[in-house]
PDB file of C-alpha atoms in Angstrom:
ATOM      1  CA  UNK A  12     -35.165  17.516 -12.258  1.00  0.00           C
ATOM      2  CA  UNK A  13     -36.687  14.382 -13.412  1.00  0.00           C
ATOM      3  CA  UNK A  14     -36.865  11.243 -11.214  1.00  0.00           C
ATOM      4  CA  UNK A  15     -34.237   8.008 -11.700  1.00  0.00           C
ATOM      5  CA  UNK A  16     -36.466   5.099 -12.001  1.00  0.00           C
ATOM      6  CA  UNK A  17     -35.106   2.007 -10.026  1.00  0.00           C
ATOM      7  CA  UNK A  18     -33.501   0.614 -13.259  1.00  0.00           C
ATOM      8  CA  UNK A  19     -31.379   3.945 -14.423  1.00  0.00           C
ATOM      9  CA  UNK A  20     -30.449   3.860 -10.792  1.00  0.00           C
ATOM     10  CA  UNK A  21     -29.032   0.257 -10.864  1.00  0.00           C
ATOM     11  CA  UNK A  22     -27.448   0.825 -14.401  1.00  0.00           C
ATOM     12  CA  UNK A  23     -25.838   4.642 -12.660  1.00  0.00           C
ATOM     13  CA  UNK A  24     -24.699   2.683 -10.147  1.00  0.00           C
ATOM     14  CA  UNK A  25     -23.117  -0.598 -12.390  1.00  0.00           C
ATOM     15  CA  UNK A  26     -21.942   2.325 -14.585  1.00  0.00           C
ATOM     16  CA  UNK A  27     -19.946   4.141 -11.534  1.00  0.00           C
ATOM     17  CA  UNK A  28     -18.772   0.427 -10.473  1.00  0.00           C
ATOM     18  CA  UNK A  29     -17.243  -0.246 -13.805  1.00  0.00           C
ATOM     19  CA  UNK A  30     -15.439   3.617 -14.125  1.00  0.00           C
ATOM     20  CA  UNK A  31     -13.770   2.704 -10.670  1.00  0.00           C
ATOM     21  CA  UNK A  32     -12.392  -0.582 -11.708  1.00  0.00           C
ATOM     22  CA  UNK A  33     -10.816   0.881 -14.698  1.00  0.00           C
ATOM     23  CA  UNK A  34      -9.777   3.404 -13.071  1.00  0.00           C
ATOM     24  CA  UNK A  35      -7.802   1.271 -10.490  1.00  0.00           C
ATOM     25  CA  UNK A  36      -6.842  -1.899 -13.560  1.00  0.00           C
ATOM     26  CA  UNK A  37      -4.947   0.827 -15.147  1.00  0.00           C
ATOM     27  CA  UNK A  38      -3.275   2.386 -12.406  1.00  0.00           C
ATOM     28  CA  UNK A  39      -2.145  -0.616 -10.942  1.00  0.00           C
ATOM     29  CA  UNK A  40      -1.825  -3.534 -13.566  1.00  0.00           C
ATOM     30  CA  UNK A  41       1.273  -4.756 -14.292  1.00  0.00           C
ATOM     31  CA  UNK A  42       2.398  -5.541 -18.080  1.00  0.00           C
ATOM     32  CA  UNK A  43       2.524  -8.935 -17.914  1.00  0.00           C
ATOM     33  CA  UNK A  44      -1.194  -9.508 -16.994  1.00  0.00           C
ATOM     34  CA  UNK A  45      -2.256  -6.279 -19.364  1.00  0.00           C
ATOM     35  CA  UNK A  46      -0.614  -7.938 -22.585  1.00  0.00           C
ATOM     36  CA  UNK A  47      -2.183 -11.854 -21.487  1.00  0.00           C
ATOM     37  CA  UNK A  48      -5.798 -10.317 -21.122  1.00  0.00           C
ATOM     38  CA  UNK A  49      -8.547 -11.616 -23.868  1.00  0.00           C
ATOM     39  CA  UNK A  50      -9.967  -9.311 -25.840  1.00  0.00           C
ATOM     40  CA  UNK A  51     -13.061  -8.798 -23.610  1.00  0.00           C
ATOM     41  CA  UNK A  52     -11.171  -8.166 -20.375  1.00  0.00           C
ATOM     42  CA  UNK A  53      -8.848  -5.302 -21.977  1.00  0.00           C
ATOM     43  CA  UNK A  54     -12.103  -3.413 -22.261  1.00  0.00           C
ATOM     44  CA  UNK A  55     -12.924  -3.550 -18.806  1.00  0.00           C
ATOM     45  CA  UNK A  56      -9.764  -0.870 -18.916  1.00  0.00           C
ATOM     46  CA  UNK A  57     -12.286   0.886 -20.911  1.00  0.00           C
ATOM     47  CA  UNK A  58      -9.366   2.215 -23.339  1.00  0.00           C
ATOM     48  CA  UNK A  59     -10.373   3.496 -27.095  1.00  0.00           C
ATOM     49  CA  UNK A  60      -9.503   0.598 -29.060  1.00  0.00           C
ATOM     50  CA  UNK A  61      -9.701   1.944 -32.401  1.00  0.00           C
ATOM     51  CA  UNK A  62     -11.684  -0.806 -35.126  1.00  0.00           C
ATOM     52  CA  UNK A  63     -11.818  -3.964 -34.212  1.00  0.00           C
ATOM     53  CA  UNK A  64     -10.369  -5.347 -37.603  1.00  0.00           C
ATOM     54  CA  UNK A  65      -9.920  -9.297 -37.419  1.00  0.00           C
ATOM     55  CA  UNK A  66      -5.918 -10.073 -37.822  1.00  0.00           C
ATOM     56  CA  UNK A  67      -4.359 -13.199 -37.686  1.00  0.00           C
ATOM     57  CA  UNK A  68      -2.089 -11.520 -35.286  1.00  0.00           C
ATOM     58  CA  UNK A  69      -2.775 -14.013 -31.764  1.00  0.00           C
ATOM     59  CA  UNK A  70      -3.535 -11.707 -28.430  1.00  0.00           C
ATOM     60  CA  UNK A  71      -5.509  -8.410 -27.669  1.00  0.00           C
ATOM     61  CA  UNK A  72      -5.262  -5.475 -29.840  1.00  0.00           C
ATOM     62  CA  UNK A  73      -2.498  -3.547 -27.106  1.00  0.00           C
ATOM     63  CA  UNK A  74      -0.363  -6.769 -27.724  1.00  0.00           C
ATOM     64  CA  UNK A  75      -0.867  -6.347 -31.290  1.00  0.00           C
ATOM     65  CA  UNK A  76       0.065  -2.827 -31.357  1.00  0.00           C
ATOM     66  CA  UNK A  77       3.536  -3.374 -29.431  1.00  0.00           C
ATOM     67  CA  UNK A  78       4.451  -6.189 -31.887  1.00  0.00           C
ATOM     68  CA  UNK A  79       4.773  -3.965 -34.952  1.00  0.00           C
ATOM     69  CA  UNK A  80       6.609  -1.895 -32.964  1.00  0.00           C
ATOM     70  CA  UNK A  81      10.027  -1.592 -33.974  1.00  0.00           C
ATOM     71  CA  UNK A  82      14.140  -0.246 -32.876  1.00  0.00           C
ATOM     72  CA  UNK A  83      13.992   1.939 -29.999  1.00  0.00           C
ATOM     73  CA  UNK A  84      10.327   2.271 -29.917  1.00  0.00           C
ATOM     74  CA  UNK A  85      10.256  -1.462 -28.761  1.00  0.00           C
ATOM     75  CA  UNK A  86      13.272  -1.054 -26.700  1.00  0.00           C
ATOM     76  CA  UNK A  87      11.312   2.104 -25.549  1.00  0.00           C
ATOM     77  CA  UNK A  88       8.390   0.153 -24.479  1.00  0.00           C
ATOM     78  CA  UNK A  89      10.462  -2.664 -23.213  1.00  0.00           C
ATOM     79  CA  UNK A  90      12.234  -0.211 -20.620  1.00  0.00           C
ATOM     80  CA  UNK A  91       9.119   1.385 -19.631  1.00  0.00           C
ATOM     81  CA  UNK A  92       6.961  -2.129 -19.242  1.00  0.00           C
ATOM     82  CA  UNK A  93       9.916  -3.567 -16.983  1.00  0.00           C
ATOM     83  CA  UNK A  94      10.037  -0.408 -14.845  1.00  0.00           C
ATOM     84  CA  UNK A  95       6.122  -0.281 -14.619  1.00  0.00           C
ATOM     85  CA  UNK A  96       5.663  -3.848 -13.632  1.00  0.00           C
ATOM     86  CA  UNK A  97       8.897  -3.568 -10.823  1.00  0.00           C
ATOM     87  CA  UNK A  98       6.806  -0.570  -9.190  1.00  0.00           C
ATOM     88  CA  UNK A  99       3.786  -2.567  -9.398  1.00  0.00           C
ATOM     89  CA  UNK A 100       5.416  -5.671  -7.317  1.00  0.00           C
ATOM     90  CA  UNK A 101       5.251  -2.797  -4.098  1.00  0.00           C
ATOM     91  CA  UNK A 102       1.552  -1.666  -4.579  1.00  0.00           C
ATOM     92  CA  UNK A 103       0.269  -3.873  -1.872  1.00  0.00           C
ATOM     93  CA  UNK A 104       3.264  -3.415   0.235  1.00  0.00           C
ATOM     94  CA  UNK A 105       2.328   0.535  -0.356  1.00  0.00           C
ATOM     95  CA  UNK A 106      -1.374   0.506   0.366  1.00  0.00           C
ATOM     96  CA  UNK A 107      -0.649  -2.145   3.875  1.00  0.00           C
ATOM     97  CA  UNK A 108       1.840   0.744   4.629  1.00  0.00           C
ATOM     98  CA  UNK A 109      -0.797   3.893   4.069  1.00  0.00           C
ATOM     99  CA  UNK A 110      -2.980   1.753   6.324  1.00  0.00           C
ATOM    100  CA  UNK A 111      -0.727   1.308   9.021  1.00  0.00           C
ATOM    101  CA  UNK A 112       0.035   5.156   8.998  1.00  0.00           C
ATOM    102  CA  UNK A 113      -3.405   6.000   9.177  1.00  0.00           C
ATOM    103  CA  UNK A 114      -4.324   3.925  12.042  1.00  0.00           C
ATOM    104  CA  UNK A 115      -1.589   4.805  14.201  1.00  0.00           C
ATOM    105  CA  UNK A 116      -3.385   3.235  16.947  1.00  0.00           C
ATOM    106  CA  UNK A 117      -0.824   1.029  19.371  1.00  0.00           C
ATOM    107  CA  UNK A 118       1.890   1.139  16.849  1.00  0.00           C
ATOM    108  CA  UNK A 119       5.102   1.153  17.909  1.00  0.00           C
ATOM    109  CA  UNK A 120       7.550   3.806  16.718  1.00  0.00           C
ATOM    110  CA  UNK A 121       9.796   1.439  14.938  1.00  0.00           C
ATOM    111  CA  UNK A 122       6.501   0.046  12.938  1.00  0.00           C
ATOM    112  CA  UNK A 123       5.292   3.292  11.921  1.00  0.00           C
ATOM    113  CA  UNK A 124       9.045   3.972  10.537  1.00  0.00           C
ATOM    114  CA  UNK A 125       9.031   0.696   8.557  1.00  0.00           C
ATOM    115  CA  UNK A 126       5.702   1.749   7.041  1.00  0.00           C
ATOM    116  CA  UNK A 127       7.118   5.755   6.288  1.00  0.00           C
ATOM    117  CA  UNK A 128      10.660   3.689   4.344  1.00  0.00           C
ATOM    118  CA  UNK A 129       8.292   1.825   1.907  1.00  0.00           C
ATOM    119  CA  UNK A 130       6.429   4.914   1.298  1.00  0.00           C
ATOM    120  CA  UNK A 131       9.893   6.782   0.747  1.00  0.00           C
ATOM    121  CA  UNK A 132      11.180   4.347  -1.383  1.00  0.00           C
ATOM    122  CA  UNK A 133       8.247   4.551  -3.563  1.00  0.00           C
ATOM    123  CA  UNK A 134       8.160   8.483  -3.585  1.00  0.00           C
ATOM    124  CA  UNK A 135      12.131   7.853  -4.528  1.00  0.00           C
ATOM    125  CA  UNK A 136      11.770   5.182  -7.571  1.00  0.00           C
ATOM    126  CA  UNK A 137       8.499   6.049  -8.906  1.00  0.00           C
ATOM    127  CA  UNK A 138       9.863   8.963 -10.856  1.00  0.00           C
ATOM    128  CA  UNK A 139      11.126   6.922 -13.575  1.00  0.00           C
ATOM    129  CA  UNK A 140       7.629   5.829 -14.422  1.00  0.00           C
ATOM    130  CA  UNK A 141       7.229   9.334 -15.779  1.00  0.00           C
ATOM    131  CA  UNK A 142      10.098   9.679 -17.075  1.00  0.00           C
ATOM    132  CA  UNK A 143      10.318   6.848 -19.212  1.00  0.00           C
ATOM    133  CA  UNK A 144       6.494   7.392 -20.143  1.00  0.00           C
ATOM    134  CA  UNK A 145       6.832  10.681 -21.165  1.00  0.00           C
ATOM    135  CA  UNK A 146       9.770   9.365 -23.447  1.00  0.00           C
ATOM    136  CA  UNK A 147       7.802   6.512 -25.252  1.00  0.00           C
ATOM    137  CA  UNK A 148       4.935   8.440 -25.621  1.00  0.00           C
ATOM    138  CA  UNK A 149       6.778  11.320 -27.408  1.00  0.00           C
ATOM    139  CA  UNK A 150       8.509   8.508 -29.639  1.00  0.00           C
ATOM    140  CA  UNK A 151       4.727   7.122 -30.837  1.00  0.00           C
ATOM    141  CA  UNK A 152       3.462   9.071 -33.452  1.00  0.00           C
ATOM    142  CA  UNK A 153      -0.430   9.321 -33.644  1.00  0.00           C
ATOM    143  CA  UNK A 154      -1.126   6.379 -36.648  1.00  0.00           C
ATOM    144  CA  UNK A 155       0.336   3.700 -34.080  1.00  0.00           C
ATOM    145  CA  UNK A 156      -0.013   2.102 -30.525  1.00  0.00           C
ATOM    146  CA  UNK A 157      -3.231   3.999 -29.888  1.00  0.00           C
ATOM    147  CA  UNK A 158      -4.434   1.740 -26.902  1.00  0.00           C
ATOM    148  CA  UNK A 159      -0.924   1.549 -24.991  1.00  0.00           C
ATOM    149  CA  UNK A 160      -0.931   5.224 -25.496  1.00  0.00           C
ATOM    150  CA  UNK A 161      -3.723   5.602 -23.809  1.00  0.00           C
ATOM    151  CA  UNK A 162      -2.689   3.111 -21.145  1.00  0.00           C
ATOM    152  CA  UNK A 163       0.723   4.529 -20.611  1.00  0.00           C
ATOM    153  CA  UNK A 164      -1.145   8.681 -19.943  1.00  0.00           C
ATOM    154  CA  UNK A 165      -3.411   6.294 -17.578  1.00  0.00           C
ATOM    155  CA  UNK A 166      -0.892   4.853 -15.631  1.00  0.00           C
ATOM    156  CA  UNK A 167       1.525   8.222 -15.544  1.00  0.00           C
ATOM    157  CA  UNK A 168      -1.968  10.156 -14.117  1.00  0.00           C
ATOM    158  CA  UNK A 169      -2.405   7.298 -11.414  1.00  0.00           C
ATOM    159  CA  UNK A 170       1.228   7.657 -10.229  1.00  0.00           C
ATOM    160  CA  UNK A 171       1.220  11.375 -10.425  1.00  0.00           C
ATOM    161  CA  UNK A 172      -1.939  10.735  -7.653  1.00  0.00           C
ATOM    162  CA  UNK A 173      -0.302   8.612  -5.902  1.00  0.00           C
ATOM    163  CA  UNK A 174       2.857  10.467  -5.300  1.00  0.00           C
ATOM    164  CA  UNK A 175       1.137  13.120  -3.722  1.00  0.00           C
ATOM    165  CA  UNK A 176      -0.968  10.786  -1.493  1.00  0.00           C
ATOM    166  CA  UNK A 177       2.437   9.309  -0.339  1.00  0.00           C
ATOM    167  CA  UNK A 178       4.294  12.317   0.273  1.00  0.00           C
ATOM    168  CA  UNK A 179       1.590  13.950   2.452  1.00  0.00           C
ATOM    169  CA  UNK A 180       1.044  10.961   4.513  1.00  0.00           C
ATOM    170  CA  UNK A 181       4.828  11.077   5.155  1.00  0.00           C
ATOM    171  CA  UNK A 182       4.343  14.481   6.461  1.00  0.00           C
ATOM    172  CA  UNK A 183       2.056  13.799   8.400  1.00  0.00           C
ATOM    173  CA  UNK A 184       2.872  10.982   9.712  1.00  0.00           C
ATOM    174  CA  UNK A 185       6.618  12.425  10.941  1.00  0.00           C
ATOM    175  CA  UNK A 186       4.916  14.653  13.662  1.00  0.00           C
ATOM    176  CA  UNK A 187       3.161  11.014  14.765  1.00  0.00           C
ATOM    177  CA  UNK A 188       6.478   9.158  14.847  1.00  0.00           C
ATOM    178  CA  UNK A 189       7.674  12.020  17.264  1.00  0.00           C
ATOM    179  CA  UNK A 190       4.675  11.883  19.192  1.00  0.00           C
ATOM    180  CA  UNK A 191       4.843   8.275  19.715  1.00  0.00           C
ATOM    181  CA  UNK A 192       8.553   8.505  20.491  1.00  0.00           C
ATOM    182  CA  UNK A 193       8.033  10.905  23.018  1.00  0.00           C
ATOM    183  CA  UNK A 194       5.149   8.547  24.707  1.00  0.00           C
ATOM    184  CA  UNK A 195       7.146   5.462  24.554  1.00  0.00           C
ATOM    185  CA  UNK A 196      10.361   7.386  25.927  1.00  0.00           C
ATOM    186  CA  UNK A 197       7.981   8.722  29.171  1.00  0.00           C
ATOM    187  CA  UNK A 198       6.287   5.423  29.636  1.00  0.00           C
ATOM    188  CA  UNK A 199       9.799   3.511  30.174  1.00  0.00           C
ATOM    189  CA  UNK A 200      10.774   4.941  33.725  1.00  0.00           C
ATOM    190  CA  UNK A 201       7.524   4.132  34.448  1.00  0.00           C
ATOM    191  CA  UNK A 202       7.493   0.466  33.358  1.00  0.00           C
ATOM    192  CA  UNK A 203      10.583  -0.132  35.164  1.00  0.00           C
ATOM    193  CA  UNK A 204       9.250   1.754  38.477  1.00  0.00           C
ATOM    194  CA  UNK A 205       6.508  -0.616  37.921  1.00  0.00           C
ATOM    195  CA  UNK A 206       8.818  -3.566  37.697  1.00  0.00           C
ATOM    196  CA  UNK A 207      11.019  -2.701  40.679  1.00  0.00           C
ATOM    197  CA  UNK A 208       7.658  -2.293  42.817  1.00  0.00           C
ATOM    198  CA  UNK A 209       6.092  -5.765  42.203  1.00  0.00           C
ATOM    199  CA  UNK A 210       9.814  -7.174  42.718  1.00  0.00           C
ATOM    200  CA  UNK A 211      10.345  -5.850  46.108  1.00  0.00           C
ATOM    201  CA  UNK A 212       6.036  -6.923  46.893  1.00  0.00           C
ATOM    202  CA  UNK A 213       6.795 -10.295  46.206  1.00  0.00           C
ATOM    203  CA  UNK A 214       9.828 -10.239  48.570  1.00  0.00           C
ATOM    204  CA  UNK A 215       7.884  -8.650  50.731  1.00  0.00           C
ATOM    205  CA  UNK A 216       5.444 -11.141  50.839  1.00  0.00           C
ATOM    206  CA  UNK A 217       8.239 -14.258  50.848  1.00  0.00           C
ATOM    207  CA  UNK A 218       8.908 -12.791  53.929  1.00  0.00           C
ATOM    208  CA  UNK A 219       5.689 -12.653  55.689  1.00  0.00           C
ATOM    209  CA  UNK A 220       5.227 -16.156  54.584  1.00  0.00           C
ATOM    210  CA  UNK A 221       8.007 -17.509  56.289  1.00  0.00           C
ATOM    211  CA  UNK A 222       7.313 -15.905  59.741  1.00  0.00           C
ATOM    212  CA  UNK A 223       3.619 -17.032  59.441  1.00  0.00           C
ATOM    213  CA  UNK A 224       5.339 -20.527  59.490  1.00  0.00           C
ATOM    214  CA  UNK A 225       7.767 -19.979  61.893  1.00  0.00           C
ATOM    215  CA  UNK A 226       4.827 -19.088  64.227  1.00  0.00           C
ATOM    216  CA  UNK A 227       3.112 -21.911  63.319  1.00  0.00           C
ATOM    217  CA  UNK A 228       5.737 -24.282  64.417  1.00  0.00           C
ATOM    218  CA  UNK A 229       5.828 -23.024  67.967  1.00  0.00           C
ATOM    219  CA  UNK A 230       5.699 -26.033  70.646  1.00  0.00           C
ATOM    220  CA  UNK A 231       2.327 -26.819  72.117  1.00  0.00           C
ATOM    221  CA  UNK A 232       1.439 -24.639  75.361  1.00  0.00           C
ATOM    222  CA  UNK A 233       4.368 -21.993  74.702  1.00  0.00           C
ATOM    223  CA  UNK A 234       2.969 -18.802  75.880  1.00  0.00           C
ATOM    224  CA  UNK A 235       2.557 -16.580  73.151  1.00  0.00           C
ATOM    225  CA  UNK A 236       3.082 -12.465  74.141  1.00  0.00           C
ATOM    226  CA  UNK A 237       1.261  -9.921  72.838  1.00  0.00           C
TER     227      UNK A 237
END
Protein backbone atom coordinates (compact mmCIF):
# COMPACT_ATOMS: atom_id res chain seq x y z
CA UNK A 1 0.00 0.00 0.00
CA UNK A 2 1.24 3.23 -1.22
CA UNK A 3 2.66 5.92 1.12
CA UNK A 4 0.44 9.28 2.28
CA UNK A 5 2.65 12.11 1.48
CA UNK A 6 2.58 14.85 4.27
CA UNK A 7 -0.06 16.86 2.27
CA UNK A 8 -2.83 13.87 1.66
CA UNK A 9 -2.15 13.34 5.31
CA UNK A 10 -3.06 16.95 6.37
CA UNK A 11 -6.02 17.09 3.81
CA UNK A 12 -7.17 13.08 5.50
CA UNK A 13 -6.95 14.60 8.51
CA UNK A 14 -8.94 18.29 7.67
CA UNK A 15 -11.24 15.85 5.78
CA UNK A 16 -11.98 13.60 9.10
CA UNK A 17 -12.19 17.10 11.08
CA UNK A 18 -14.88 18.42 8.86
CA UNK A 19 -17.06 14.75 8.79
CA UNK A 20 -17.04 15.09 12.72
CA UNK A 21 -18.35 18.56 12.86
CA UNK A 22 -21.18 17.71 10.65
CA UNK A 23 -21.72 14.98 12.18
CA UNK A 24 -22.20 16.69 15.64
CA UNK A 25 -23.99 20.39 13.77
CA UNK A 26 -26.66 18.07 12.77
CA UNK A 27 -27.20 16.11 15.70
CA UNK A 28 -27.28 18.84 17.93
CA UNK A 29 -28.34 22.19 16.14
CA UNK A 30 -31.31 23.64 17.00
CA UNK A 31 -33.81 25.13 14.21
CA UNK A 32 -33.48 28.44 14.91
CA UNK A 33 -29.68 28.70 14.22
CA UNK A 34 -30.06 25.91 11.19
CA UNK A 35 -32.69 28.18 9.25
CA UNK A 36 -30.39 31.77 10.13
CA UNK A 37 -27.14 30.06 8.69
CA UNK A 38 -25.65 31.72 5.25
CA UNK A 39 -25.44 29.75 2.55
CA UNK A 40 -21.78 28.73 3.14
CA UNK A 41 -22.21 27.61 6.75
CA UNK A 42 -25.29 25.16 5.89
CA UNK A 43 -22.68 23.23 3.98
CA UNK A 44 -20.49 22.72 6.73
CA UNK A 45 -23.68 20.23 7.59
CA UNK A 46 -22.43 18.76 4.48
CA UNK A 47 -26.22 18.00 3.37
CA UNK A 48 -27.01 17.37 -0.60
CA UNK A 49 -28.29 20.60 -1.56
CA UNK A 50 -29.64 19.87 -4.82
CA UNK A 51 -28.68 22.98 -7.70
CA UNK A 52 -27.83 25.92 -6.49
CA UNK A 53 -30.40 27.94 -8.69
CA UNK A 54 -30.29 31.80 -7.76
CA UNK A 55 -33.99 32.79 -6.30
CA UNK A 56 -35.00 35.90 -5.06
CA UNK A 57 -36.24 33.91 -2.19
CA UNK A 58 -33.88 35.70 1.02
CA UNK A 59 -32.06 32.81 3.34
CA UNK A 60 -30.33 29.36 2.69
CA UNK A 61 -31.77 26.87 0.44
CA UNK A 62 -33.35 24.59 3.78
CA UNK A 63 -35.18 27.95 4.61
CA UNK A 64 -36.25 28.15 1.15
CA UNK A 65 -37.51 24.74 0.98
CA UNK A 66 -39.78 25.07 4.26
CA UNK A 67 -41.32 28.31 2.87
CA UNK A 68 -43.13 26.68 -0.05
CA UNK A 69 -44.19 24.36 2.20
CA UNK A 70 -47.73 24.37 2.72
CA UNK A 71 -51.13 23.01 5.26
CA UNK A 72 -50.05 20.34 7.45
CA UNK A 73 -46.74 19.86 5.91
CA UNK A 74 -45.78 23.32 7.45
CA UNK A 75 -47.70 22.67 10.52
CA UNK A 76 -45.80 19.28 10.25
CA UNK A 77 -42.50 20.90 10.24
CA UNK A 78 -43.54 23.52 12.66
CA UNK A 79 -44.33 20.71 15.38
CA UNK A 80 -41.28 18.85 14.70
CA UNK A 81 -38.79 22.15 14.63
CA UNK A 82 -40.36 23.28 18.12
CA UNK A 83 -39.93 19.80 19.62
CA UNK A 84 -36.31 19.48 18.13
CA UNK A 85 -35.10 22.80 19.33
CA UNK A 86 -36.88 22.14 23.18
CA UNK A 87 -34.65 18.82 23.31
CA UNK A 88 -31.79 20.71 22.12
CA UNK A 89 -32.05 23.45 25.13
CA UNK A 90 -30.89 20.05 27.51
CA UNK A 91 -27.87 18.88 25.34
CA UNK A 92 -25.34 20.52 27.52
CA UNK A 93 -27.23 19.81 30.62
CA UNK A 94 -27.06 15.99 29.12
CA UNK A 95 -23.41 15.75 28.18
CA UNK A 96 -22.32 17.76 32.01
CA UNK A 97 -24.57 14.88 33.32
CA UNK A 98 -22.77 11.79 31.24
CA UNK A 99 -19.63 13.41 32.63
CA UNK A 100 -20.50 13.45 36.06
CA UNK A 101 -21.62 9.70 35.81
CA UNK A 102 -18.53 8.70 34.38
CA UNK A 103 -16.28 10.20 36.84
CA UNK A 104 -17.95 9.05 39.81
CA UNK A 105 -15.02 10.04 41.72
CA UNK A 106 -16.08 11.87 45.30
CA UNK A 107 -19.59 12.32 44.19
CA UNK A 108 -22.06 12.24 46.51
CA UNK A 109 -25.05 9.93 46.11
CA UNK A 110 -27.56 12.66 45.82
CA UNK A 111 -25.26 14.26 42.83
CA UNK A 112 -24.95 11.21 40.94
CA UNK A 113 -28.99 10.93 41.21
CA UNK A 114 -29.43 14.50 39.91
CA UNK A 115 -27.17 13.61 36.98
CA UNK A 116 -29.20 9.86 36.33
CA UNK A 117 -32.98 12.37 36.41
CA UNK A 118 -31.65 14.55 33.50
CA UNK A 119 -30.56 11.55 31.71
CA UNK A 120 -34.12 9.94 32.43
CA UNK A 121 -35.90 12.76 31.43
CA UNK A 122 -34.18 12.84 28.20
CA UNK A 123 -34.54 8.98 27.57
CA UNK A 124 -38.45 9.91 28.52
CA UNK A 125 -39.09 13.07 26.04
CA UNK A 126 -36.79 12.33 23.32
CA UNK A 127 -39.15 9.86 21.74
CA UNK A 128 -41.19 12.40 20.15
CA UNK A 129 -38.27 13.50 18.06
CA UNK A 130 -38.85 10.28 16.17
CA UNK A 131 -42.02 10.28 16.19
CA UNK A 132 -42.79 13.45 14.79
CA UNK A 133 -39.78 12.94 12.25
CA UNK A 134 -40.88 9.90 11.00
CA UNK A 135 -44.33 11.71 10.41
CA UNK A 136 -42.99 14.76 8.37
CA UNK A 137 -40.76 12.82 6.54
CA UNK A 138 -43.49 10.38 5.31
CA UNK A 139 -45.67 13.61 4.47
CA UNK A 140 -42.60 15.04 1.99
CA UNK A 141 -42.75 13.54 -1.17
CA UNK A 142 -39.34 13.18 -3.04
CA UNK A 143 -39.64 16.59 -5.59
CA UNK A 144 -39.60 18.82 -2.29
CA UNK A 145 -37.63 19.74 0.97
CA UNK A 146 -34.67 17.64 -0.11
CA UNK A 147 -32.10 19.28 2.36
CA UNK A 148 -34.45 19.26 5.60
CA UNK A 149 -35.06 15.74 4.61
CA UNK A 150 -31.88 14.96 4.87
CA UNK A 151 -31.44 16.98 8.05
CA UNK A 152 -34.45 15.62 9.78
CA UNK A 153 -32.94 11.34 8.97
CA UNK A 154 -29.65 13.18 10.46
CA UNK A 155 -30.96 14.35 13.48
CA UNK A 156 -33.48 11.11 14.10
CA UNK A 157 -29.95 8.82 13.60
CA UNK A 158 -28.12 11.14 16.24
CA UNK A 159 -30.94 10.71 18.80
CA UNK A 160 -31.43 7.09 18.08
CA UNK A 161 -27.35 7.10 19.30
CA UNK A 162 -27.87 8.94 21.87
CA UNK A 163 -30.68 7.13 23.49
CA UNK A 164 -28.76 4.17 23.77
CA UNK A 165 -25.68 5.99 25.20
CA UNK A 166 -28.12 7.37 27.90
CA UNK A 167 -29.87 4.37 28.81
CA UNK A 168 -26.70 2.28 29.36
CA UNK A 169 -25.03 4.83 31.40
CA UNK A 170 -28.19 4.74 33.57
CA UNK A 171 -27.59 1.14 34.03
CA UNK A 172 -24.64 1.38 34.88
CA UNK A 173 -24.52 3.95 36.81
CA UNK A 174 -27.56 2.45 39.30
CA UNK A 175 -25.13 -0.29 40.68
CA UNK A 176 -22.69 3.03 41.44
CA UNK A 177 -25.45 4.96 43.20
CA UNK A 178 -25.84 1.76 45.45
CA UNK A 179 -22.32 1.44 45.91
CA UNK A 180 -21.86 4.90 46.98
CA UNK A 181 -24.91 4.68 49.22
CA UNK A 182 -23.66 1.85 50.90
CA UNK A 183 -20.09 3.76 51.52
CA UNK A 184 -21.62 6.89 52.69
CA UNK A 185 -24.17 4.88 55.01
CA UNK A 186 -20.82 2.89 56.69
CA UNK A 187 -18.73 5.99 56.86
CA UNK A 188 -21.47 7.91 59.12
CA UNK A 189 -21.03 5.91 62.50
CA UNK A 190 -17.71 6.45 61.87
CA UNK A 191 -17.73 10.25 61.42
CA UNK A 192 -19.71 10.63 64.44
CA UNK A 193 -17.34 8.14 66.55
CA UNK A 194 -14.83 10.46 65.22
CA UNK A 195 -16.68 13.49 66.44
CA UNK A 196 -17.53 12.19 69.92
CA UNK A 197 -13.65 11.28 70.33
CA UNK A 198 -12.11 14.74 69.61
CA UNK A 199 -15.10 16.18 71.87
CA UNK A 200 -14.32 14.29 74.93
CA UNK A 201 -9.99 15.05 73.94
CA UNK A 202 -10.59 18.51 74.14
CA UNK A 203 -12.35 18.15 77.54
CA UNK A 204 -9.87 16.13 78.41
CA UNK A 205 -7.35 18.47 77.82
CA UNK A 206 -9.53 21.64 79.48
CA UNK A 207 -9.02 19.67 82.30
CA UNK A 208 -5.40 19.10 82.48
CA UNK A 209 -5.05 22.72 81.80
CA UNK A 210 -6.71 23.85 84.71
CA UNK A 211 -4.82 21.64 87.26
CA UNK A 212 -1.49 22.66 85.57
CA UNK A 213 -2.64 26.15 86.86
CA UNK A 214 -3.89 25.27 89.96
CA UNK A 215 -0.37 23.87 90.66
CA UNK A 216 1.12 26.74 89.53
CA UNK A 217 -0.54 28.98 91.97
CA UNK A 218 0.71 27.11 95.00
CA UNK A 219 2.27 29.59 97.77
CA UNK A 220 6.01 29.97 97.76
CA UNK A 221 7.92 27.22 99.95
CA UNK A 222 4.71 24.84 100.23
CA UNK A 223 6.11 21.44 100.22
CA UNK A 224 5.11 19.73 97.29
CA UNK A 225 4.59 15.53 97.80
CA UNK A 226 5.42 13.19 95.49
Amino acid sequence: MPRLSPADKAAAKKRAKQIQEAVYLCGTAPFSRVMMMTQEELRTLMLDLGDQRPTREPGNTMRKEVMKLQGAKFQAFCKYGSIWDHMSQHYEAINDAEDRLRNSKGATPQQLESAIAVLQFYLDNSTKILNHGYDLIRMLNENEAFSLRQLVAAQGDATIHRQDRVYYQITASRATLLCCKIRAKMTKPFKCCAATAKKAAKKICRKVRRAKKKMGKKPAGALVVV
